[in-house]
XYZ file of C-alpha atoms in Angstrom:
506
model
C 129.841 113.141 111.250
C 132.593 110.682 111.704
C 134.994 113.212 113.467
C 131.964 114.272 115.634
C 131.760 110.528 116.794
C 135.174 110.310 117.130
C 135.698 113.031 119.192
C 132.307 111.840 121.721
C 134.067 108.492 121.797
C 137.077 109.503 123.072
C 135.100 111.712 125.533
C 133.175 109.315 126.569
C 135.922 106.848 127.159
C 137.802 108.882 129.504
C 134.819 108.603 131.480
C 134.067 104.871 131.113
C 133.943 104.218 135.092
C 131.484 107.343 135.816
C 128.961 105.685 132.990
C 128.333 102.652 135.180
C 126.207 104.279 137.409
C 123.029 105.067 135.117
C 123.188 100.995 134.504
C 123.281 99.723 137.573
C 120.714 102.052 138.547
C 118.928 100.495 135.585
C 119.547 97.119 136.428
C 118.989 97.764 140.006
C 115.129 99.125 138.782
C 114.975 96.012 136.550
C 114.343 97.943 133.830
C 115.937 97.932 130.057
C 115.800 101.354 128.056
C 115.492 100.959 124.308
C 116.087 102.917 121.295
C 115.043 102.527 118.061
C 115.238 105.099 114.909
C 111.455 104.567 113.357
C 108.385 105.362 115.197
C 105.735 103.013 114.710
C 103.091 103.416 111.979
C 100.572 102.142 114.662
C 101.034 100.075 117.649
C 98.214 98.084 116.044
C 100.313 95.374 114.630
C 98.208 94.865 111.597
C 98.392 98.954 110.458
C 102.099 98.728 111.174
C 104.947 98.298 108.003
C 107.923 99.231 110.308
C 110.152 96.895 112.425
C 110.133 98.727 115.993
C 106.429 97.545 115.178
C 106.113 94.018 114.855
C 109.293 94.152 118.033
C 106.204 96.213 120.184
C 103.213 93.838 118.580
C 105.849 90.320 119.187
C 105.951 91.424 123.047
C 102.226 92.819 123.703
C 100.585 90.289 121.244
C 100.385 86.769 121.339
C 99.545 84.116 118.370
C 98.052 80.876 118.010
C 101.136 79.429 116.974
C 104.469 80.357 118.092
C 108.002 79.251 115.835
C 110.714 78.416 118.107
C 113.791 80.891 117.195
C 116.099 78.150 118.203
C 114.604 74.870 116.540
C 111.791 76.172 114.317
C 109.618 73.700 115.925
C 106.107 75.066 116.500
C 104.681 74.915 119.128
C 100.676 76.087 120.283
C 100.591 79.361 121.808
C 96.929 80.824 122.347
C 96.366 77.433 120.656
C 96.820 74.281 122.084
C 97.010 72.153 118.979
C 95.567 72.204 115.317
C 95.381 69.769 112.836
C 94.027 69.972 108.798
C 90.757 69.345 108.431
C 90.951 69.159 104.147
C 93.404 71.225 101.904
C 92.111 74.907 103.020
C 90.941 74.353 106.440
C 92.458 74.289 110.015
C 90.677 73.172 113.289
C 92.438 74.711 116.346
C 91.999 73.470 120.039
C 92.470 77.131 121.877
C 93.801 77.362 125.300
C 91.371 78.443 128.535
C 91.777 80.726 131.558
C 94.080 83.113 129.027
C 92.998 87.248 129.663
C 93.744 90.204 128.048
C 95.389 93.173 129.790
C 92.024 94.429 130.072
C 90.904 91.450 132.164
C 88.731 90.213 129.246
C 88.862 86.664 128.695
C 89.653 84.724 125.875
C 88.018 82.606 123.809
C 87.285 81.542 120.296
C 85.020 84.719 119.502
C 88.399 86.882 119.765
C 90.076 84.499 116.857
C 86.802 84.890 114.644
C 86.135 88.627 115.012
C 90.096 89.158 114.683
C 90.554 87.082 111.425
C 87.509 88.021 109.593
C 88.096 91.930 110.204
C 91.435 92.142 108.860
C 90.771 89.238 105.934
C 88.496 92.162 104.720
C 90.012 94.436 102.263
C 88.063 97.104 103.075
C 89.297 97.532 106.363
C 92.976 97.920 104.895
C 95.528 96.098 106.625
C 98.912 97.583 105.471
C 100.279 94.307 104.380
C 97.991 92.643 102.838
C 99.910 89.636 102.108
C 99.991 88.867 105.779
C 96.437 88.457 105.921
C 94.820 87.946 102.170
C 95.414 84.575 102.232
C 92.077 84.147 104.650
C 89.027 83.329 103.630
C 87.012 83.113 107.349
C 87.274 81.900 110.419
C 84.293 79.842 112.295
C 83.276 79.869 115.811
C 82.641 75.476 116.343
C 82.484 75.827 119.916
C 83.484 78.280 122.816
C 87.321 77.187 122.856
C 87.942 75.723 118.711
C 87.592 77.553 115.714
C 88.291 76.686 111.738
C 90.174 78.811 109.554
C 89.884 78.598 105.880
C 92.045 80.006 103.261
C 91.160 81.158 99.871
C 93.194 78.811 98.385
C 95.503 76.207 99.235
C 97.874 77.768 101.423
C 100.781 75.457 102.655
C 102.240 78.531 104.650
C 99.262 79.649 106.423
C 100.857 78.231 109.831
C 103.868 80.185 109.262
C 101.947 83.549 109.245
C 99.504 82.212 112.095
C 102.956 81.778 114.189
C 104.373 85.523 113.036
C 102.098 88.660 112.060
C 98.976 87.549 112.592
C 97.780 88.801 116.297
C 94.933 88.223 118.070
C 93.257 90.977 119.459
C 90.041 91.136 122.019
C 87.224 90.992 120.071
C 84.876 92.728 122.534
C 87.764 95.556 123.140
C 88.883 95.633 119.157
C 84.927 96.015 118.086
C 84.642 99.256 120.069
C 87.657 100.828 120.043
C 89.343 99.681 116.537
C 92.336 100.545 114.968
C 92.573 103.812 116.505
C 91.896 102.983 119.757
C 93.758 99.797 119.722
C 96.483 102.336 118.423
C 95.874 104.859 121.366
C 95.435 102.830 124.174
C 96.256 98.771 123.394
C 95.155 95.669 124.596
C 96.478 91.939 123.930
C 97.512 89.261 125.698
C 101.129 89.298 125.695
C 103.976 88.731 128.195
C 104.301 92.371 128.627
C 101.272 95.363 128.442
C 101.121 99.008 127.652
C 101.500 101.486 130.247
C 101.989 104.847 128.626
C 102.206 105.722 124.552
C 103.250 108.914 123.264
C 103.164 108.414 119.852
C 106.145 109.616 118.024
C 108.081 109.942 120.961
C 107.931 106.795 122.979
C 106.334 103.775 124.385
C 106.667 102.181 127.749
C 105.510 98.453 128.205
C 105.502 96.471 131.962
C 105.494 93.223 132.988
C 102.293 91.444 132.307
C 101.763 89.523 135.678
C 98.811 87.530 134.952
C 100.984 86.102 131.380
C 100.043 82.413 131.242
C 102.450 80.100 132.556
C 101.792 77.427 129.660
C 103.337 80.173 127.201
C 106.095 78.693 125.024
C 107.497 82.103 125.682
C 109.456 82.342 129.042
C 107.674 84.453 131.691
C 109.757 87.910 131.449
C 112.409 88.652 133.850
C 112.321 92.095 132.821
C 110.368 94.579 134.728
C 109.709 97.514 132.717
C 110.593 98.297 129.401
C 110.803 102.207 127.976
C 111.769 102.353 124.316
C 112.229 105.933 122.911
C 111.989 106.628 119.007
C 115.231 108.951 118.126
C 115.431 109.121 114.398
C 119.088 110.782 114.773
C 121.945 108.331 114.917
C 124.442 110.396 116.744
C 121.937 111.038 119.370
C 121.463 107.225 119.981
C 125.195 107.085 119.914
C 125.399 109.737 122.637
C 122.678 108.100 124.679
C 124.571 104.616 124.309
C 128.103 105.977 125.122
C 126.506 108.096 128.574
C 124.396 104.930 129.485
C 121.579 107.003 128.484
C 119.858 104.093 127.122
C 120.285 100.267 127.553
C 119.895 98.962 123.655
C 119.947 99.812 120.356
C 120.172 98.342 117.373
C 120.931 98.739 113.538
C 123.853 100.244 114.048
C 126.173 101.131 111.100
C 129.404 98.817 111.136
C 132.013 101.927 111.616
C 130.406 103.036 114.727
C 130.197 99.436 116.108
C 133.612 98.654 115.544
C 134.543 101.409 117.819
C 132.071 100.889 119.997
C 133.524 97.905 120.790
C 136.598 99.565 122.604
C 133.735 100.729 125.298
C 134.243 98.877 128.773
C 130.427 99.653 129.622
C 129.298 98.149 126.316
C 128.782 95.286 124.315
C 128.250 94.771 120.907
C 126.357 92.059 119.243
C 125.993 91.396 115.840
C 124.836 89.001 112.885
C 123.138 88.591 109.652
C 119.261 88.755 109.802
C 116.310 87.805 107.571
C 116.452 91.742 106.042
C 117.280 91.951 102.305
C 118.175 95.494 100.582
C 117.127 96.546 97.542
C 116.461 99.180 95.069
C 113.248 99.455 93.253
C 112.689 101.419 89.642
C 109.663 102.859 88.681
C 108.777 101.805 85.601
C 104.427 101.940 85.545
C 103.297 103.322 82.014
C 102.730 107.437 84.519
C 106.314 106.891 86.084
C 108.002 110.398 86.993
C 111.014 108.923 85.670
C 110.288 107.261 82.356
C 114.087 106.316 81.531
C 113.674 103.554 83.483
C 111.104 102.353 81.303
C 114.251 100.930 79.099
C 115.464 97.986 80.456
C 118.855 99.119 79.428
C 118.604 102.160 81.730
C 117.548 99.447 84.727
C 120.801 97.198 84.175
C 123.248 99.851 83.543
C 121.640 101.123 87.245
C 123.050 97.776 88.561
C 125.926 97.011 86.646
C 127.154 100.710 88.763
C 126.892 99.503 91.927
C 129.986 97.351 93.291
C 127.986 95.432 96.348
C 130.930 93.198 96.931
C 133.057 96.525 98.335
C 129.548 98.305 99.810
C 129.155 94.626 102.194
C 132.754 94.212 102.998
C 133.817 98.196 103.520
C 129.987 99.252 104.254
C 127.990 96.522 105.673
C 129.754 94.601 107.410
C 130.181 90.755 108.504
C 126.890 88.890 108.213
C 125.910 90.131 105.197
C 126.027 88.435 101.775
C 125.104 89.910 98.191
C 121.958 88.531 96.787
C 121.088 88.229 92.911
C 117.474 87.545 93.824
C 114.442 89.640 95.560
C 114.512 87.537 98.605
C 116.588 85.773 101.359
C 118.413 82.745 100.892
C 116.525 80.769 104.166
C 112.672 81.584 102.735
C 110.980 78.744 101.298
C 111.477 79.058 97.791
C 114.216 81.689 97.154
C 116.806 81.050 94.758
C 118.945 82.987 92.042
C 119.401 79.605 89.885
C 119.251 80.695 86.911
C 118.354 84.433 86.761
C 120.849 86.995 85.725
C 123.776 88.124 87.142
C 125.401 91.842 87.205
C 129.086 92.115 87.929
C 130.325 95.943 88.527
C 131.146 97.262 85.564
C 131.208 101.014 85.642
C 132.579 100.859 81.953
C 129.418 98.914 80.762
C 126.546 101.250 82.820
C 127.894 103.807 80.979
C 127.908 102.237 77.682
C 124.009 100.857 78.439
C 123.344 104.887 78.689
C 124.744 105.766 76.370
C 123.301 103.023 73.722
C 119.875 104.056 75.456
C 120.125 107.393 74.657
C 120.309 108.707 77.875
C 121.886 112.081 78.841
C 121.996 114.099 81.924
C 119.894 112.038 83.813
C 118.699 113.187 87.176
C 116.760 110.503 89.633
C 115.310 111.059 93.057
C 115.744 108.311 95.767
C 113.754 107.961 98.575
C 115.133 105.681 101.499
C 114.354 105.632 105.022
C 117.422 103.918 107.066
C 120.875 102.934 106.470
C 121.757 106.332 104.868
C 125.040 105.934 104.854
C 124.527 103.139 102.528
C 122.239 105.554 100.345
C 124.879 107.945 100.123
C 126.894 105.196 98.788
C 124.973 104.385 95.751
C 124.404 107.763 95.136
C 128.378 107.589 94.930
C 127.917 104.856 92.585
C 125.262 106.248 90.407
C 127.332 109.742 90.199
C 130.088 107.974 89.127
C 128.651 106.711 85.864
C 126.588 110.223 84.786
C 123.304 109.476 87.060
C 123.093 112.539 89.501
C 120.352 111.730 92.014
C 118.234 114.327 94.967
C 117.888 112.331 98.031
C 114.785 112.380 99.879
C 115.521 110.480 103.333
C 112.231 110.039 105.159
C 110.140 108.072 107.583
C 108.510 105.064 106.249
C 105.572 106.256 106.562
C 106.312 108.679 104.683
C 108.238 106.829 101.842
C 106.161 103.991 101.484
C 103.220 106.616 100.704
C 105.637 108.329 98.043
C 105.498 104.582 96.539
C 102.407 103.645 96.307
C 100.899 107.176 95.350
C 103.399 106.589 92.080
C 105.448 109.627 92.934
C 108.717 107.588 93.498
C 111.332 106.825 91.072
C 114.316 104.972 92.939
C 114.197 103.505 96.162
C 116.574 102.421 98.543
C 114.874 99.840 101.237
C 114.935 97.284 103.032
C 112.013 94.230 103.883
C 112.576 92.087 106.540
C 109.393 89.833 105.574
C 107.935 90.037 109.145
C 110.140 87.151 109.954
C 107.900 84.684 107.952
C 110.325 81.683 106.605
C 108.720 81.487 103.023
C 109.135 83.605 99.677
C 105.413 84.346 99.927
C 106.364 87.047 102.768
C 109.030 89.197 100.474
C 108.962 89.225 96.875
C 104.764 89.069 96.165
C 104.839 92.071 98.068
C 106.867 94.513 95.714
C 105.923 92.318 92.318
C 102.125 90.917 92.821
C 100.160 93.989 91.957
C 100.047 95.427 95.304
C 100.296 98.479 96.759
C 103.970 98.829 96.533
C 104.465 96.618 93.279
C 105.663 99.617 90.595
C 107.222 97.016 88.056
C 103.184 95.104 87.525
C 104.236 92.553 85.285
C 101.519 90.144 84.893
C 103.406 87.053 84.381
C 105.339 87.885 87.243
C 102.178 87.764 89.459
C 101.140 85.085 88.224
C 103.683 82.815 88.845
C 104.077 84.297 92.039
C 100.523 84.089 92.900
C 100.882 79.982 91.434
C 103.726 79.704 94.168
C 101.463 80.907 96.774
C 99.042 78.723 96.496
C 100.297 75.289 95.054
C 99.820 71.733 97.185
C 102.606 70.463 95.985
C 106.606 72.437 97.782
C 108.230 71.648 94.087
C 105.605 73.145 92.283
C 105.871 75.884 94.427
C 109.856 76.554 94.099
C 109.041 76.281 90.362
C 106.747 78.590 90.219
C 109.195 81.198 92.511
C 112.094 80.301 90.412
C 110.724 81.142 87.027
C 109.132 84.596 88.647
C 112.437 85.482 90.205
C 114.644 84.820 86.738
C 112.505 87.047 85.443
C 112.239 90.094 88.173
C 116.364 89.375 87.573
C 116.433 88.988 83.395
C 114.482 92.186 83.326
C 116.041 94.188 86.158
C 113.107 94.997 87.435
C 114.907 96.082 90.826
C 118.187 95.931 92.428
C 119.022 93.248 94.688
C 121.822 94.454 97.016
C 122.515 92.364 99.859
C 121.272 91.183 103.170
C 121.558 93.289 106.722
C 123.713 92.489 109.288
C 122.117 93.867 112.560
C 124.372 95.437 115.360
C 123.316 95.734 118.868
C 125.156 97.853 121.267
C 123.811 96.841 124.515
C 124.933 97.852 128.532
C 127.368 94.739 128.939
C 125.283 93.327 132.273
C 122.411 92.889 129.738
C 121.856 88.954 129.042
C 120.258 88.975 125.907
C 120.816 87.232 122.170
C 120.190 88.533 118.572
C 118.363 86.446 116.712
C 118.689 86.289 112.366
C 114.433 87.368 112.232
C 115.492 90.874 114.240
C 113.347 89.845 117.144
C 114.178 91.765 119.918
C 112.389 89.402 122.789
C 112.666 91.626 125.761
C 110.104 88.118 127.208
C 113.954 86.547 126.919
C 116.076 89.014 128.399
C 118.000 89.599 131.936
C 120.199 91.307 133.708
C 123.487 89.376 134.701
């Protein structure tokens, strides 16, 4: 695969002043071609796990509350203002003469109908913890609504300024998920124009976008984004200025990228944490990792000092803990460390009783890095079968109990606080397939405390644990590398936000 590159590099090269031309016809058009290597769950942002996802559902979409990537500062979006009403309600001022992209206006009935139909469980929202922390919301006149949480909930602003969309109520009522899917509707700086799903998606320039938006009215005419699950063939696309963007690219190709005169290459650590996770429910298909030797002989194998300077790449640190080091709450005080030690994984096996021991993996990106701790694994007796899918596909593996190791990554929906990463792999939901109780409890007590310090308490003494135990494998975090055409004005933000609303062309 390498040589392959190589060889379409130097190709390519050669023919570095011919490859202006499909730019500058692109930039002439105003518009920016995109490729990503996931297809979408659903366009519906609240039946979508994947990242291409909440990019589509950031630009289409609009929230009450939008987070400044530069500051932090919030700032009212759909809303005007808010203020707390008692500990587990909010009173929001909403803004008037906002449409949809069908024309339908919007109002406070769109925030009511759209919070109490995904608060529901029975209505399924793939991540729950974006949305379980909702009790109701309440119509208390045509422009202000109340939302009240279940509990206290000190970070219920943060996910009102991230994953939580707001949909038209009248559209959303008929049509649903699947025809918010098929055909959708919000409010956003830029609107749907054509989805093949699968294949690709093609948003344009919402015209009628609401100038008080703290997001800049988009420069950007038109913006097609193609789903290519093959790397090379992004690579290919990038190097003939087939396409405009892409992103996630592994470190060895974007080091020689950078030798491209047509190209730039942008890169820096992000929000995204990487992990392994061991199956260790009472019906695991792997019940070795039931001993908690087995687990931290797993880890002591892996060297992820060498995999984030040889593999990775700059941007990335290694993390002891199951979240990132900016959230609200995350630490590794305390909880266990694992050096590599090669020498002592095998001597955990072996004091375990463990022979001949055969795992499969499932991952869904990054496989390069996969085949690297399958390296790792080998390399102390653990043979593995890799099963590389989509995450659709994987994440149904996990929660349907088939899985035994997993290689993945969570980006948290770009939500600032522990309560968007580790609850969701270690609180008894779908994906959890460690279920200690204590564990959720004290996560579920760090949700939902008044008080910040009892909060990073209550994380703490959950995290040492998840760590103490080895319930999972805390790798590192993910730099993100954007190749981009090099008259494309745009930045990379840490949260992986690709804010086409922000972009130009020079």
């Amino acid at each position: 695969m390498k040589r392959a590159f190589a060889m379409l590099l130097a190709t390519s090269a050669m023919a570095a002043t011919a490859l202006t031309t499909p730019a500058l016809a692109q930039k002439a058009a105003n518009t920016v071609r995109f490729a990503y290597d996931q297809a979408p769950e659903s366009v519906d942002p609240f039946f979508n796990n994947v990242r291409i996802g909440v990019i589509i559902g950031a630009n289409v979409w609009d929230t009450l509350v939008y987070r400044d990537p530069d500051t932090n500062e919030y700032k009212g979006q759909l809303a005007k203002s808010w203020k707390q009403i008692d500990d587990k309600t909010i009173e929001f001022e909403l803004r008037q003469g906002v449409k949809f992209h069908n024309g339908e206006e919007f109002d406070a009935d769109d925030v009511v109908y759209t919070l109490n139909y995904v608060a529901k469980p029975e209505n399924k929202v793939v991540t729950q913890g974006n949305v379980n922390w909702i009790d109701k919301a309440e119509k208390t006149g045509k422009y202000t609504v109340r939302v009240v949480t279940k509990d206290i909930f000190p970070a219920a602003i943060e996910y009102l300024a991230g994953p939580v969309v707001i949909h038209p109520n009248e559209y959303y009522e008929k049509v649903g998920p699947k025809g918010q899917n098929e055909k959708p509707v919000g409010s956003g700086p830029y609107k749907v124009s054509n989805y093949v799903p699968g294949k690709s998606i093609t948003l344009e320039l919402n015209k009628d976008y609401f100038k008080d938006s703290p997001k800049p009215q988009p420069k950007i005419g038109k913006i097609e984004i193609r789903f290519i699950p093959d790397r090379q063939t992004q690579m290919a696309e990038a190097l003939s200025g087939g396409t405009d963007l892409i992103m996630s690219v592994p470190k060895d190709q974007a080091d020689q990228l950078k030798t491209v005169p047509t190209l730039q290459v942008v890169s820096g650590e992000t929000m995204r944490i990487v992990f392994m996770q061991m199956n260790i429910l009472e019906n695991t298909p792997a019940p070795a990792l039931k001993d908690e030797r087995v687990r931290k002989a797993i880890i002591h194998a892996i060297d992820r000092e060498a995999m984030v300077k040889n593999i990775v790449g700059d941007g990335s640190r290694v993390i002891n803990t199951i979240c990132f080091h900016s959230q609200f709450g995350c630490t590794d005080e305390g909880a266990a460390r694992y050096a590599y030690d090669p020498a002592k994984a095998k001597a955990l096996l072996a004091e375990a009783g463990v022979k001949d021991l055969t795992l499969d993996i499932v991952a869904y990106r990054e496989r390069n890095q996969t085949e690297a701790l399958i390296g790792y694994l080998q390399a102390v007796g653990i043979k593995t079968n890799l099963r590389f899918l989509q995450y659709a596909a994987m994440r149904e593996v996990i929660t349907s109990n088939k899985a035994m190791l997993t290689h993945q990554t969570w980006g948290s929906f770009s939500v600032n606080d522990v309560s968007a990463n580790t609850p969701n792999y270690f609180a008894f939901r779908a994906e959890d397939i460690t279920r200690d109780p204590q564990v959720r409890d004290l996560l579920e007590k760090g949700n939902n405390s008044v008080q910040p310090e009892a909060r990073k308490a209550a994380y703490k003494d959950a995290l040492k644990i998840i760590a103490d135990k080895a319930y999972a494998v805390p790798l590192y975090s993910l730099p993100a590398y954007y190749v981009a055409s090099k008259d494309l004005d745009f930045k990379a933000y840490p949260d992986e936000m690709v804010r086409f609303w922000a972009m130009s062309w020079k």
